[in-house]
Amino acid sequence: MKTMKEKGKKFISQKFCTSCNGKRLNPNVLNCKINTYSISDMCELELTELLNVIKDIKDKRVSSLLTSLKDGLTRMINIGLSYLHLNRGTNTLSGGEAQRLKLVRYMGSSLSDMLYIFDEPSTGMHSHDVKKINRLICDLKERGNTVIIVEHDKEVIKIADEIIDIGMYAGWKGGEVVFQGTYKELLDAQTLTAKAIQYSAPVKEEVRKSNSFFSISNAQLNNLKNINVDIPSKILNVVTGVAGSGKSTLITKVFTDQYKDDIVVVNQKAVFTTNRSTPITFIGGFDEIRNIFATENHVNKGYLSFNSQGACEECKGKGVIVTELVHMSPVISTCESCNGGRYNQHALSLTYKNKNILDVLTMNVDEALDFFADAKVSKKINQLKKVGLSYLTLGQPLSTLSGGEVQRIKLAQTLNKKGKIYILDEPTKGLHASDIDRLMKLFNALVDKGNTVIIIEHNLDVIKQADWIIDIGPSGGKNGGELVFQGTPNDMVKSANTLTAECLRADLT
């Protein structure tokens, strides 16, 4: 079913303004120049080029502005964003690029005795760039600030003075402090985090071979430099490279445009989430559960939906009451009639195996698999278990899930397809290191079913387990867009001269 946005594309076209040619400024502004550069010209320069242009401006009247501008540009260059230009739309940035821009906002601050909280600052970053992030975080601390980082990356964990490990597992099996101390003390602990830090996945020795390929010829979108790439079919491919190298452009744009009919894309884009959307509705299993209850109780299945006849009369199935205040934010309170359950009393009186529909929605995936062991819906529920989400409850609102959890739910929705090309954009995002092995088993199972899997990834443990690696680089922006390596993980370790290969060899020593 097409969305309104997709339907609207038939009637809407977008093109550059013929008056300003996409520069968005009027002629009077564009005619104002410094050293032959207009403001638009400067904003189109890569940051390293722009910094050199700014250094050539000698007007003492703006010396303080120039100093501030040079400091800001230098911080962005040092954090690995030298290839960006100031006109770049933020909606076109990768997750790693966006994270680094957020960090740059605070790096120039002269404030001290502040508390900074960073939520997974390494997300979407190549191992080469994580080292730059670590230096900046340490600089913040050395200025007299307190820094708290929520993180999974091994390299970021290493720089901590104090580590607090929450677990032992996820969901209802977690929520406890299982360790607190230094990094050295953590290595002697028996927590999942400690074991994951000490474990280094081996390089895959026996790789799958392919006799056919998906060919890309003369790719030159964005910074791609007219490259030709053959992607082997029916094996596990990993496409890697630093942020801005062009790997996402190559796969999610050039490749998908060419082979769009057979592609299943699981990307980082958020799904449309409300407090009414849940894991079981997203994977298409709620209809089957409602049918089971309706058949058992001889009623219309609409009575088992909090969006229909089963909804609480007071909150209309929302579970909360929203009180709008004219000059302030609305007040949201739990509905007293249903106590947040969203169902009316008649719906709750309908039972199956002595459980009502609300009891089922509050079950986690493991409990639901036992409860529906003989029902058809168990196959769909099991898809959530396969992607490592057994701790979620069936009725948990999707709006409360992390980005990594949402991405895995999207993956769970597509697991049963065969003969397809799966494209996964950084599937380890937000994932604890102990869960990566489970995810790799899932990807290998997809290949064993006859699918081709293409993973865009920075995680070294994923790269090591590929059948075939395609490395795009050598750097980002205008210095990227080239095919710098393709081959097996062993080939990369032995002979590749790329940033990814350097990080891979360092991880193995």
Coordinates of C-alpha atoms in Angstrom, one line a residue:
M1 CA 0.0 0.0 0.0
K2 CA 1.5 3.3 -1.1
T3 CA 1.9 6.2 1.4
M4 CA 0.6 9.7 0.7
K5 CA 4.2 10.8 0.1
E6 CA 4.7 8.1 -2.5
K7 CA 1.4 9.0 -4.2
G8 CA 2.3 12.7 -4.2
K9 CA 5.5 12.1 -6.2
K10 CA 3.4 11.7 -9.3
F11 CA 2.4 15.3 -9.1
I12 CA 5.4 17.0 -7.6
S13 CA 8.8 17.6 -9.1
Q14 CA 11.9 19.3 -7.7
K15 CA 14.6 21.1 -9.6
F16 CA 17.2 23.9 -9.1
C17 CA 15.9 27.5 -9.0
T18 CA 16.7 29.0 -12.4
S19 CA 17.3 32.4 -10.8
C20 CA 20.0 31.5 -8.2
N21 CA 20.9 28.1 -9.6
G22 CA 20.3 26.5 -6.3
K23 CA 22.5 28.9 -4.3
R24 CA 19.5 30.3 -2.5
L25 CA 20.9 33.9 -2.3
N26 CA 20.0 37.0 -4.3
P27 CA 22.4 38.6 -6.8
N28 CA 23.3 41.5 -4.4
V29 CA 24.7 39.0 -1.9
L30 CA 26.4 36.8 -4.4
N31 CA 28.2 39.9 -5.8
C32 CA 29.8 40.6 -2.4
K33 CA 33.2 38.9 -2.5
I34 CA 36.4 38.4 -0.4
N35 CA 39.5 37.5 -2.3
T36 CA 37.3 36.6 -5.4
Y37 CA 35.1 34.2 -3.3
S38 CA 31.4 34.9 -2.7
I39 CA 29.8 33.4 0.5
S40 CA 28.2 30.7 -1.7
D41 CA 31.7 29.8 -3.2
M42 CA 33.1 29.5 0.3
C43 CA 30.3 27.3 1.6
E44 CA 30.9 24.9 -1.4
L45 CA 34.6 24.4 -0.5
E46 CA 35.7 21.3 1.4
L47 CA 36.7 22.3 4.9
T48 CA 40.4 22.0 4.4
E49 CA 40.2 24.3 1.3
L50 CA 37.9 26.7 3.2
L51 CA 40.4 26.9 6.1
N52 CA 43.2 27.9 3.7
V53 CA 41.0 30.6 2.2
I54 CA 40.1 32.0 5.7
K55 CA 43.8 32.1 6.6
D56 CA 44.4 34.3 3.6
I57 CA 42.0 37.0 5.0
K58 CA 44.2 39.6 6.8
D59 CA 41.6 42.2 7.8
K60 CA 42.2 43.1 11.4
R61 CA 38.6 44.4 11.9
V62 CA 37.3 40.8 11.8
S63 CA 40.3 39.1 13.5
S64 CA 38.2 37.7 16.4
L65 CA 35.7 36.3 14.0
L66 CA 38.4 34.7 11.9
T67 CA 40.0 33.1 15.0
S68 CA 36.7 31.6 16.0
L69 CA 36.0 30.4 12.5
K70 CA 39.4 28.8 12.1
D71 CA 39.1 27.1 15.5
G72 CA 35.7 25.6 14.5
L73 CA 37.0 24.4 11.1
T74 CA 40.1 22.9 12.7
R75 CA 38.0 20.9 15.2
M76 CA 35.8 19.6 12.4
I77 CA 38.9 18.6 10.3
N78 CA 40.6 17.0 13.3
I79 CA 37.5 14.9 14.0
G80 CA 37.7 13.5 10.5
L81 CA 35.1 15.7 8.6
S82 CA 37.6 17.5 6.4
Y83 CA 35.7 16.4 3.2
L84 CA 32.4 18.1 4.2
H85 CA 31.3 21.6 3.0
L86 CA 29.1 24.1 4.9
N87 CA 26.3 23.9 2.4
R88 CA 25.9 20.1 3.0
G89 CA 22.3 19.3 4.1
T90 CA 22.3 17.7 7.5
N91 CA 19.7 15.2 6.3
T92 CA 22.3 13.8 3.9
L93 CA 24.8 13.0 6.6
S94 CA 25.5 9.4 7.7
G95 CA 25.0 8.4 11.4
G96 CA 28.7 8.7 12.1
E97 CA 29.0 12.1 10.5
A98 CA 26.0 13.4 12.5
Q99 CA 27.5 12.1 15.7
R100 CA 30.8 13.8 15.2
L101 CA 29.1 17.1 14.3
K102 CA 27.2 17.0 17.6
L103 CA 30.5 16.4 19.4
V104 CA 32.2 19.4 17.7
R105 CA 29.5 21.7 19.1
Y106 CA 31.0 21.2 22.6
M107 CA 34.7 20.8 21.9
G108 CA 35.3 24.5 21.5
S109 CA 33.6 25.4 24.8
S110 CA 35.8 27.0 27.4
L111 CA 33.5 26.0 30.2
S112 CA 34.7 23.7 32.9
D113 CA 33.1 21.8 35.8
M114 CA 30.3 20.7 33.4
L115 CA 28.6 17.3 33.1
Y116 CA 28.5 15.9 29.5
I117 CA 26.5 12.8 28.6
F118 CA 27.2 11.1 25.3
D119 CA 24.9 8.3 24.0
E120 CA 27.0 6.0 21.9
P121 CA 29.3 8.6 20.3
S122 CA 31.0 5.9 18.2
T123 CA 27.8 5.0 16.3
G124 CA 28.4 4.7 12.6
M125 CA 32.1 5.3 12.9
H126 CA 35.0 3.5 11.3
S127 CA 37.6 2.2 13.8
H128 CA 40.1 4.7 12.4
D129 CA 37.8 7.6 13.4
V130 CA 36.9 6.2 16.9
K131 CA 40.5 7.1 18.0
K132 CA 39.8 10.8 17.0
I133 CA 36.6 10.8 19.1
N134 CA 38.5 9.3 22.1
R135 CA 41.1 12.2 21.9
L136 CA 38.3 14.8 21.9
I137 CA 36.5 13.1 24.8
C138 CA 39.7 13.0 26.8
D139 CA 40.3 16.7 26.1
L140 CA 36.9 17.5 27.6
K141 CA 37.8 15.6 30.7
E142 CA 41.1 17.3 31.0
R143 CA 39.4 20.7 31.0
G144 CA 37.8 19.8 34.3
N145 CA 34.6 18.4 33.1
T146 CA 32.8 15.2 34.0
V147 CA 32.0 12.9 31.0
I148 CA 29.5 10.1 31.1
I149 CA 29.4 7.8 28.0
V150 CA 26.8 5.2 27.2
E151 CA 28.8 2.9 24.9
H152 CA 29.4 -0.6 23.5
D153 CA 32.6 0.1 21.5
K154 CA 35.7 -1.7 23.0
E155 CA 38.0 1.2 22.1
V156 CA 35.8 3.8 23.9
I157 CA 35.4 1.6 26.9
K158 CA 39.2 1.3 27.2
I159 CA 39.7 5.1 27.9
A160 CA 37.3 5.2 30.8
D161 CA 38.5 5.9 34.3
E162 CA 35.5 4.2 35.8
I163 CA 33.2 1.6 34.2
I164 CA 29.7 0.8 35.3
D165 CA 28.3 -2.4 33.7
I166 CA 24.5 -2.9 33.7
G167 CA 23.1 -6.4 33.1
M168 CA 23.5 -9.2 33.3
Y169 CA 21.2 -9.6 30.3
A170 CA 18.5 -7.4 28.6
G171 CA 14.9 -6.7 29.5
W172 CA 13.6 -8.1 32.7
K173 CA 16.8 -10.1 33.1
G174 CA 18.8 -6.9 33.3
G175 CA 18.6 -3.7 35.3
E176 CA 21.3 -4.5 37.8
V177 CA 24.8 -3.1 38.4
V178 CA 26.9 -6.2 37.7
F179 CA 30.3 -4.4 37.8
Q180 CA 31.9 -1.1 38.8
G181 CA 35.6 -0.3 38.6
T182 CA 38.5 0.3 36.4
Y183 CA 39.1 -1.2 32.9
K184 CA 41.9 -3.4 34.3
E185 CA 39.4 -4.7 37.0
L186 CA 36.8 -5.3 34.3
L187 CA 39.1 -7.7 32.5
D188 CA 39.0 -9.9 35.5
A189 CA 35.2 -9.8 35.9
Q190 CA 32.8 -12.4 34.5
T191 CA 30.2 -10.1 33.0
L192 CA 29.1 -10.3 29.3
T193 CA 30.9 -7.0 28.6
A194 CA 34.1 -8.3 30.1
K195 CA 34.0 -11.5 28.1
A196 CA 33.2 -9.5 24.9
I197 CA 36.1 -7.1 25.4
Q198 CA 38.5 -10.0 25.8
Y199 CA 37.1 -12.0 22.8
S200 CA 38.4 -11.2 19.3
A201 CA 36.5 -13.0 16.5
P202 CA 38.9 -15.0 14.3
V203 CA 39.3 -14.2 10.6
K204 CA 37.1 -16.4 8.5
E205 CA 39.3 -19.1 6.9
E206 CA 36.8 -21.1 4.8
V207 CA 34.9 -18.6 2.7
R208 CA 32.1 -19.3 0.3
K209 CA 32.8 -19.1 -3.4
S210 CA 30.5 -17.6 -6.0
N211 CA 30.2 -18.3 -9.7
S212 CA 28.0 -15.3 -10.5
F213 CA 28.2 -11.6 -9.8
F214 CA 26.1 -8.4 -9.7
S215 CA 28.0 -5.9 -11.7
I216 CA 28.2 -2.2 -11.2
S217 CA 29.8 -0.3 -14.1
N218 CA 31.1 3.3 -14.2
A219 CA 29.5 4.4 -10.9
Q220 CA 30.1 8.1 -10.5
L221 CA 27.3 9.4 -8.2
N222 CA 28.4 11.9 -5.6
N223 CA 32.1 11.3 -4.9
L224 CA 32.3 7.9 -6.7
K225 CA 35.1 8.0 -9.3
N226 CA 33.7 6.1 -12.2
I227 CA 34.3 2.7 -10.5
N228 CA 33.5 -0.8 -11.6
V229 CA 32.6 -3.4 -8.9
D230 CA 31.5 -7.0 -9.1
I231 CA 29.5 -8.1 -6.1
P232 CA 29.5 -12.0 -5.7
S233 CA 26.0 -13.5 -5.4
K234 CA 24.7 -15.9 -2.8
I235 CA 27.6 -15.2 -0.3
L236 CA 28.1 -12.8 2.7
N237 CA 29.6 -9.5 1.4
V238 CA 30.8 -6.7 3.6
V239 CA 31.2 -3.2 2.2
T240 CA 33.4 -1.0 4.3
G241 CA 35.4 2.2 4.4
V242 CA 35.6 5.4 6.4
A243 CA 32.6 7.7 6.7
G244 CA 32.2 9.7 3.5
S245 CA 34.1 7.2 1.4
G246 CA 31.1 6.5 -0.8
K247 CA 30.2 3.0 0.3
S248 CA 26.6 3.9 1.2
T249 CA 26.2 5.8 -2.1
L250 CA 27.5 2.7 -4.0
I251 CA 25.2 0.2 -2.4
T252 CA 22.1 2.1 -1.2
K253 CA 21.8 4.3 -4.3
V254 CA 23.7 3.0 -7.4
F255 CA 23.3 -0.7 -6.7
T256 CA 19.7 -0.5 -5.5
D257 CA 18.6 1.5 -8.5
Q258 CA 20.1 -1.1 -10.8
Y259 CA 18.7 -4.2 -9.0
K260 CA 15.7 -2.8 -7.2
D261 CA 13.3 -5.6 -8.0
D262 CA 15.0 -8.3 -5.9
I263 CA 16.3 -6.2 -3.0
V264 CA 15.3 -6.2 0.6
V265 CA 16.8 -3.1 2.3
V266 CA 17.1 -2.9 6.1
N267 CA 18.5 0.6 6.7
Q268 CA 18.9 3.1 9.5
K269 CA 15.7 5.1 8.6
A270 CA 13.3 5.1 11.5
V271 CA 10.0 3.4 11.1
F272 CA 6.8 5.3 11.6
T273 CA 6.3 4.8 15.4
T274 CA 3.4 5.8 17.7
N275 CA 2.3 4.4 21.0
R276 CA -0.1 2.2 19.1
S277 CA 2.6 0.4 17.0
T278 CA 4.2 -2.6 18.7
P279 CA 6.7 -5.4 17.8
I280 CA 3.9 -7.9 17.2
T281 CA 1.9 -5.6 14.9
F282 CA 5.0 -4.6 12.9
I283 CA 5.9 -8.2 12.1
G284 CA 2.3 -9.0 11.2
G285 CA 1.5 -11.4 14.0
F286 CA -1.2 -9.4 15.9
D287 CA -4.0 -10.3 13.5
E288 CA -3.3 -14.0 14.0
I289 CA -3.4 -13.6 17.8
R290 CA -6.7 -11.7 17.6
N291 CA -8.1 -14.4 15.3
I292 CA -7.2 -17.0 17.9
F293 CA -9.0 -15.1 20.7
A294 CA -12.0 -14.3 18.4
T295 CA -12.4 -18.0 17.4
E296 CA -12.1 -19.1 21.0
N297 CA -14.7 -16.6 22.2
H298 CA -17.0 -16.5 19.1
V299 CA -16.7 -12.8 18.7
N300 CA -15.6 -10.3 16.0
K301 CA -11.9 -9.8 16.2
G302 CA -12.4 -6.0 16.4
Y303 CA -13.1 -6.6 20.1
L304 CA -9.5 -7.7 20.5
S305 CA -8.0 -4.4 19.1
F306 CA -7.3 -1.3 21.1
N307 CA -7.7 0.6 17.9
S308 CA -11.3 -0.6 17.4
Q309 CA -14.1 -2.0 19.4
G310 CA -11.8 -3.2 22.2
A311 CA -10.5 0.2 23.0
C312 CA -11.0 1.8 26.4
E313 CA -13.9 4.3 26.2
E314 CA -12.0 6.9 28.3
C315 CA -8.6 7.1 26.5
K316 CA -9.7 5.7 23.1
G317 CA -7.0 3.0 23.3
K318 CA -4.1 5.3 23.9
G319 CA -3.5 4.2 27.5
V320 CA -3.0 7.8 28.5
I321 CA -5.0 11.0 28.9
V322 CA -3.5 14.1 27.2
T323 CA -4.5 17.4 28.8
E324 CA -3.7 20.3 26.5
L325 CA -2.6 23.5 28.2
V326 CA -2.7 26.7 26.2
H327 CA 0.7 28.2 27.1
M328 CA 2.6 25.2 28.3
S329 CA 3.4 21.6 27.2
P330 CA 0.5 19.1 27.5
V331 CA 0.1 17.0 30.7
I332 CA 0.2 13.3 30.0
S333 CA -1.2 11.0 32.6
T334 CA -2.0 7.3 32.8
C335 CA -5.7 6.5 32.0
E336 CA -7.4 5.7 35.3
S337 CA -10.1 3.7 33.6
C338 CA -7.9 1.1 32.0
N339 CA -4.7 1.8 34.1
G340 CA -2.7 2.2 30.9
G341 CA -3.9 -1.2 29.5
R342 CA -5.8 0.5 26.6
Y343 CA -8.6 -2.1 26.5
N344 CA -12.2 -2.0 27.8
Q345 CA -13.6 -4.5 30.3
H346 CA -15.5 -6.5 27.7
A347 CA -12.2 -7.1 25.7
L348 CA -10.4 -8.1 28.9
S349 CA -13.2 -10.7 29.7
L350 CA -12.3 -12.6 26.5
T351 CA -9.7 -15.3 27.3
Y352 CA -7.6 -18.0 25.7
K353 CA -5.8 -20.6 27.9
N354 CA -7.0 -18.5 30.9
K355 CA -5.1 -15.4 29.6
N356 CA -6.7 -12.2 28.2
I357 CA -5.4 -10.1 25.3
L358 CA -3.6 -7.7 27.7
D359 CA -1.8 -10.6 29.4
V360 CA -0.5 -11.7 26.0
L361 CA 0.7 -8.3 25.1
T362 CA 2.7 -8.0 28.3
M363 CA 4.4 -11.4 27.6
N364 CA 8.0 -11.2 26.5
V365 CA 9.0 -13.1 23.3
D366 CA 10.2 -16.2 25.1
E367 CA 7.0 -16.4 27.2
A368 CA 4.8 -15.9 24.1
L369 CA 6.6 -18.7 22.3
D370 CA 5.8 -21.1 25.1
F371 CA 2.2 -19.9 25.2
F372 CA 1.6 -20.1 21.5
A373 CA 3.8 -23.2 20.9
D374 CA 1.1 -25.0 18.8
A375 CA -0.2 -21.9 17.0
K376 CA 0.8 -20.7 13.5
V377 CA 1.7 -17.3 15.0
S378 CA 4.7 -18.8 16.9
K379 CA 6.7 -18.7 13.6
K380 CA 6.4 -14.9 13.5
I381 CA 7.1 -14.5 17.1
N382 CA 10.2 -16.6 16.7
Q383 CA 11.5 -14.1 14.1
L384 CA 12.0 -11.6 17.0
K385 CA 13.9 -14.2 19.0
K386 CA 16.2 -14.9 16.0
V387 CA 17.3 -11.3 15.9
G388 CA 18.1 -11.2 19.6
L389 CA 14.9 -9.4 20.9
S390 CA 13.5 -12.2 23.1
Y391 CA 13.4 -9.8 26.0
L392 CA 10.9 -7.4 24.4
T393 CA 7.2 -7.6 25.3
L394 CA 4.8 -8.1 22.3
G395 CA 2.9 -4.9 23.2
Q396 CA 5.8 -2.6 23.9
P397 CA 5.4 0.7 21.9
L398 CA 7.9 0.9 19.0
S399 CA 8.4 4.6 20.0
T400 CA 10.2 3.4 23.2
L401 CA 12.8 1.3 21.3
S402 CA 16.4 2.2 20.5
G403 CA 17.5 2.6 16.9
G404 CA 19.3 -0.7 17.0
E405 CA 16.2 -2.5 18.3
V406 CA 14.0 -0.9 15.6
Q407 CA 16.5 -2.0 12.9
R408 CA 16.4 -5.6 14.1
I409 CA 12.6 -5.6 14.1
K410 CA 12.8 -4.5 10.5
L411 CA 15.2 -7.4 9.8
A412 CA 12.8 -9.8 11.6
Q413 CA 10.0 -8.8 9.3
T414 CA 12.0 -10.0 6.2
L415 CA 13.6 -13.2 7.5
N416 CA 11.5 -15.7 5.5
K417 CA 12.3 -14.4 2.0
K418 CA 14.4 -16.5 -0.3
G419 CA 16.4 -15.8 -3.5
K420 CA 16.7 -12.1 -2.6
I421 CA 19.5 -9.6 -2.1
Y422 CA 19.6 -8.4 1.5
I423 CA 21.2 -5.0 2.1
L424 CA 21.9 -4.2 5.7
D425 CA 23.1 -0.7 6.6
E426 CA 25.2 -1.0 9.8
P427 CA 23.1 -3.8 11.5
T428 CA 25.4 -3.7 14.6
K429 CA 24.3 -0.2 15.5
G430 CA 23.3 0.0 19.2
L431 CA 24.3 -3.7 19.6
H432 CA 26.3 -5.1 22.5
A433 CA 29.4 -7.0 21.3
S434 CA 28.1 -10.2 22.9
D435 CA 25.1 -10.1 20.5
I436 CA 27.2 -9.8 17.3
D437 CA 27.9 -13.6 17.0
R438 CA 24.1 -14.3 17.2
L439 CA 23.6 -11.7 14.4
M440 CA 26.3 -13.3 12.2
K441 CA 24.7 -16.7 12.6
L442 CA 21.4 -15.1 11.3
F443 CA 23.1 -13.6 8.3
N444 CA 24.8 -16.8 7.4
A445 CA 21.5 -18.6 7.7
L446 CA 20.1 -16.1 5.2
V447 CA 22.9 -17.0 2.8
D448 CA 22.4 -20.7 3.3
K449 CA 18.8 -20.2 2.1
G450 CA 20.1 -18.9 -1.3
N451 CA 20.1 -15.2 -0.5
T452 CA 22.8 -12.7 -1.3
V453 CA 23.7 -10.6 1.8
I454 CA 25.5 -7.2 1.5
I455 CA 26.4 -5.6 4.8
I456 CA 27.6 -2.0 5.0
E457 CA 29.6 -2.1 8.2
H458 CA 32.5 -0.7 10.2
N459 CA 32.5 -3.3 13.0
L460 CA 35.7 -5.4 12.7
D461 CA 34.2 -8.6 14.1
V462 CA 31.7 -8.5 11.2
I463 CA 34.3 -7.7 8.6
K464 CA 36.4 -10.7 9.8
Q465 CA 33.5 -13.0 9.2
A466 CA 32.7 -11.9 5.6
D467 CA 33.1 -14.2 2.6
W468 CA 34.1 -11.2 0.5
I469 CA 35.1 -7.6 1.4
I470 CA 34.7 -4.5 -0.7
D471 CA 36.6 -1.6 0.7
I472 CA 35.9 2.0 -0.6
G473 CA 38.3 4.8 0.1
P474 CA 41.1 5.6 0.6
S475 CA 39.5 8.5 2.7
G476 CA 36.3 10.5 2.6
G477 CA 34.9 13.2 0.4
K478 CA 36.9 14.1 -2.7
N479 CA 39.7 11.8 -1.4
G480 CA 37.3 8.8 -1.4
G481 CA 35.1 7.1 -4.0
E482 CA 37.6 4.6 -5.2
L483 CA 37.7 0.8 -4.9
V484 CA 40.8 0.3 -2.8
F485 CA 40.4 -3.4 -2.0
Q486 CA 38.3 -6.4 -2.8
G487 CA 38.9 -9.9 -1.6
T488 CA 38.7 -12.3 1.4
P489 CA 39.4 -11.3 5.0
N490 CA 42.7 -13.2 4.9
D491 CA 43.7 -11.3 1.7
M492 CA 42.9 -8.0 3.5
V493 CA 45.0 -8.9 6.5
K494 CA 48.0 -10.1 4.4
S495 CA 48.2 -7.6 1.7
A496 CA 45.8 -4.7 1.7
N497 CA 47.1 -1.2 2.2
T498 CA 43.9 0.6 3.5
L499 CA 42.7 2.2 6.7
T500 CA 40.4 -0.7 7.3
A501 CA 43.2 -3.2 6.8
E502 CA 45.4 -1.3 9.3
C503 CA 42.6 -1.4 11.9
L504 CA 42.0 -5.1 11.2
R505 CA 45.6 -6.0 11.7
A506 CA 45.8 -3.9 14.9
D507 CA 42.8 -5.8 16.3
L508 CA 44.4 -9.1 15.6
T509 CA 47.6 -8.3 17.4

